[in-house]
Every structure is written in C-alpha cells, then in structure tokens.
Amino acid sequence: MYHIAIVEDEAPFRQQLTEYLTQYQEENGLEFKISEFCDGAEILENYQNVYDVILLDIEMPKVNGMDAAKQIRGKDDNVVLMFITNMAGYAIHGYEVGALDFVMKPITYYTFSMKLTRALKRAKQQEQKSLLLPLSDGVKKLGLNEIYFVEGQSRMLYYHTADGDYVVKGTMQSAENSLAEFPFAKCNHWYLVNLMHVKEVRKNMVVVGPFELEISRRNKTTFLKALTEYMGGSM
C-alpha cells in the first residue's frame, strides 16, 4: 500500500486529485491511503515520515508548497515530492528540495497518471535497502538512504552519513559494483554520490546533504545525465 498526501487549498482540486488517485489505483490494482491537507502548515504540524508521495500545491495562503517542501526535506529525505502549479517558472527551484516533477493546472488524468507512475517507481526505489559493512570491531548494517556519498582514498572507503563516517577497506571500483543497481553516480574520481540526497548543482559543485562536492570536468556529463534520469528527465 502507498500512502499519498494531497496538500491543496482549493477544495475542487483536492477532490479532482482524489478522484484521479482512486481511478489510478483501480486501473492498476494498487491500494492507496490518501490523506488530504488544506495548507502547507497543516501537513507540517506533527509531520511524520509515513508518506510515499506528497502532491503539493505551490500557491497556498499560510505556508506555500515550496516553503513546506523545504521543511519536509529537513525531516524526510525519502518522500517523493510532486508540485501542483499553474506557473512553470517554479520548476527551476525543484532541485532545492529534490522534487521529482511538476503537474501543471489544469490537470488532465492522462498527464497525471503518467507522472504518478514515475513517482510510484521512485517511491519503490526509496524503500529501505542496506549494505553490510565489515568494520574493524564488527559489522554495520547501513541503509542506502543513510549514505550521502562514498569517498575512496588509498584503498579505503569512507561512507559519509548524517550519523558520522564509516571506514572499510576497499576500492572505488568495488563500491561502484556493490551500488550499481542503486541511484549512485561519480561526480569525480574520489566521490560516489547518492543521487537521492542531491539538493543543488551550481557550476562545478554539487550539494549533497550538508556537503559541497566538486564535479570534475571528466565526470560532469555522465554525472548530470545520471542525475537528470534519476529526477525523471523533468529538470
């Protein structure tokens, strides 16, 4: 079952999105739990990491969708964010919060269903997967979504996470092989980046969680291609 939140201040649009979700789950044999919110402030109150996908209107009176998304990202790295808007100019800000896509008003079911399929695929990828790291004092089970990036130096691998760094023996090639089926890409010779944590790309730098990493000239085209594909080709 997927838990999907609708954050939209206009009741007719909330109803339309609910009807589209109901139609989609019936057509595809899925089960959705749908939660509705009238404003960004409402979903932020006592926010819990229980949603797979959040559909966010951008223009709302109390807390707009973009501001709400920034606060949600501070608490939840995994939820898939999709914006609902009638202003295409907002798309450029999507990198800041790792938004997957934008649904333009007026909303048609065909377009919505195509974008929802992409969002559910991403949500499935975000399910907890883990690595077993052989540390000097034992074994650490590390969730892939906990890793910001892997750094390779002198045949040692440093797994950088919010809880600190974990160091194991290994080469960058071995790290690439173990993470090949997951959304990781090299931004330079030493860094293998978890694309789900990319917040921004500017010039030759990528912001990954709290880190700023250099993108090398050699890896830039491949890295940006991998990031664009991960983001659904929408930004």
mmCIF file of N, CA and C in Angstrom, residues 28 44-45 54 65 84 87 95 106 113 122 124 142 144 149 155 157 161 165-166 171 173 177 180 202 213:
data_model
loop_
_atom_site.group_PDB
_atom_site.id
_atom_site.type_symbol
_atom_site.label_atom_id
_atom_site.label_comp_id
_atom_site.label_asym_id
_atom_site.label_seq_id
_atom_site.Cartn_x
_atom_site.Cartn_y
_atom_site.Cartn_z
ATOM 1 N N ASN A 28 -4.892 -0.004 -11.883
ATOM 2 C CA ASN A 28 -3.599 -0.662 -11.766
ATOM 3 C C ASN A 28 -3.525 -1.690 -10.640
ATOM 4 N N LEU A 44 2.672 20.137 7.951
ATOM 5 C CA LEU A 44 3.889 20.300 8.742
ATOM 6 C C LEU A 44 3.644 20.089 10.234
ATOM 7 N N GLU A 45 2.428 20.339 10.677
ATOM 8 C CA GLU A 45 2.113 20.154 12.091
ATOM 9 C C GLU A 45 2.208 18.670 12.449
ATOM 10 N N ILE A 54 4.001 12.983 -1.855
ATOM 11 C CA ILE A 54 3.233 14.167 -1.442
ATOM 12 C C ILE A 54 3.000 15.035 -2.667
ATOM 13 N N GLY A 65 3.699 25.814 -0.991
ATOM 14 C CA GLY A 65 4.236 24.486 -1.234
ATOM 15 C C GLY A 65 5.747 24.412 -1.223
ATOM 16 N N ILE A 84 2.073 20.826 -7.655
ATOM 17 C CA ILE A 84 0.902 21.160 -8.470
ATOM 18 C C ILE A 84 0.913 22.673 -8.645
ATOM 19 N N MET A 87 2.196 27.735 -12.684
ATOM 20 C CA MET A 87 3.308 28.624 -13.005
ATOM 21 C C MET A 87 4.556 27.790 -13.261
ATOM 22 N N TYR A 95 15.267 21.613 -7.732
ATOM 23 C CA TYR A 95 16.492 20.992 -7.231
ATOM 24 C C TYR A 95 16.665 21.242 -5.735
ATOM 25 N N PRO A 106 -4.497 23.441 -15.832
ATOM 26 C CA PRO A 106 -5.485 22.440 -15.414
ATOM 27 C C PRO A 106 -4.951 21.021 -15.582
ATOM 28 N N SER A 113 -1.582 10.581 -14.580
ATOM 29 C CA SER A 113 -1.288 9.154 -14.418
ATOM 30 C C SER A 113 0.140 8.832 -14.854
ATOM 31 N N ARG A 122 9.692 5.777 -8.248
ATOM 32 C CA ARG A 122 10.713 6.378 -7.388
ATOM 33 C C ARG A 122 10.488 5.968 -5.927
ATOM 34 N N LYS A 124 9.182 3.310 -4.782
ATOM 35 C CA LYS A 124 9.598 1.920 -4.603
ATOM 36 C C LYS A 124 11.110 1.831 -4.477
ATOM 37 N N LEU A 142 23.980 -0.729 7.139
ATOM 38 C CA LEU A 142 23.803 0.682 6.801
ATOM 39 C C LEU A 142 22.758 0.824 5.699
ATOM 40 N N LEU A 144 20.881 2.272 2.622
ATOM 41 C CA LEU A 144 21.399 3.040 1.491
ATOM 42 C C LEU A 144 20.941 4.486 1.539
ATOM 43 N N PHE A 149 27.418 10.138 0.465
ATOM 44 C CA PHE A 149 28.328 9.788 -0.624
ATOM 45 C C PHE A 149 29.405 8.857 -0.080
ATOM 46 N N ARG A 155 42.860 3.054 -1.076
ATOM 47 C CA ARG A 155 42.266 1.721 -0.899
ATOM 48 C C ARG A 155 41.425 1.612 0.362
ATOM 49 N N LEU A 157 37.518 3.045 1.903
ATOM 50 C CA LEU A 157 36.233 3.653 1.549
ATOM 51 C C LEU A 157 35.616 4.307 2.779
ATOM 52 N N THR A 161 27.673 9.680 6.333
ATOM 53 C CA THR A 161 26.256 9.670 6.699
ATOM 54 C C THR A 161 25.980 10.783 7.702
ATOM 55 N N ASP A 165 30.972 8.967 9.861
ATOM 56 C CA ASP A 165 31.627 8.260 8.767
ATOM 57 C C ASP A 165 31.953 6.824 9.178
ATOM 58 N N TYR A 166 31.783 5.911 8.233
ATOM 59 C CA TYR A 166 32.150 4.514 8.448
ATOM 60 C C TYR A 166 33.246 4.166 7.444
ATOM 61 N N THR A 171 38.119 -0.500 -2.719
ATOM 62 C CA THR A 171 38.414 0.441 -3.801
ATOM 63 C C THR A 171 37.129 1.096 -4.287
ATOM 64 N N GLN A 173 36.147 1.136 -7.259
ATOM 65 C CA GLN A 173 35.528 0.200 -8.196
ATOM 66 C C GLN A 173 34.649 -0.807 -7.470
ATOM 67 N N ASN A 177 30.607 -1.238 -7.930
ATOM 68 C CA ASN A 177 29.995 -2.532 -8.253
ATOM 69 C C ASN A 177 28.890 -2.885 -7.270
ATOM 70 N N ALA A 180 25.806 -0.587 -7.958
ATOM 71 C CA ALA A 180 25.496 -0.387 -9.381
ATOM 72 C C ALA A 180 24.006 -0.307 -9.668
ATOM 73 N N ARG A 202 25.441 23.677 -8.924
ATOM 74 C CA ARG A 202 25.782 25.018 -9.388
ATOM 75 C C ARG A 202 27.216 25.023 -9.898
ATOM 76 N N LEU A 213 30.471 19.149 -2.999
ATOM 77 C CA LEU A 213 31.496 18.338 -3.641
ATOM 78 C C LEU A 213 31.775 18.871 -5.042
#
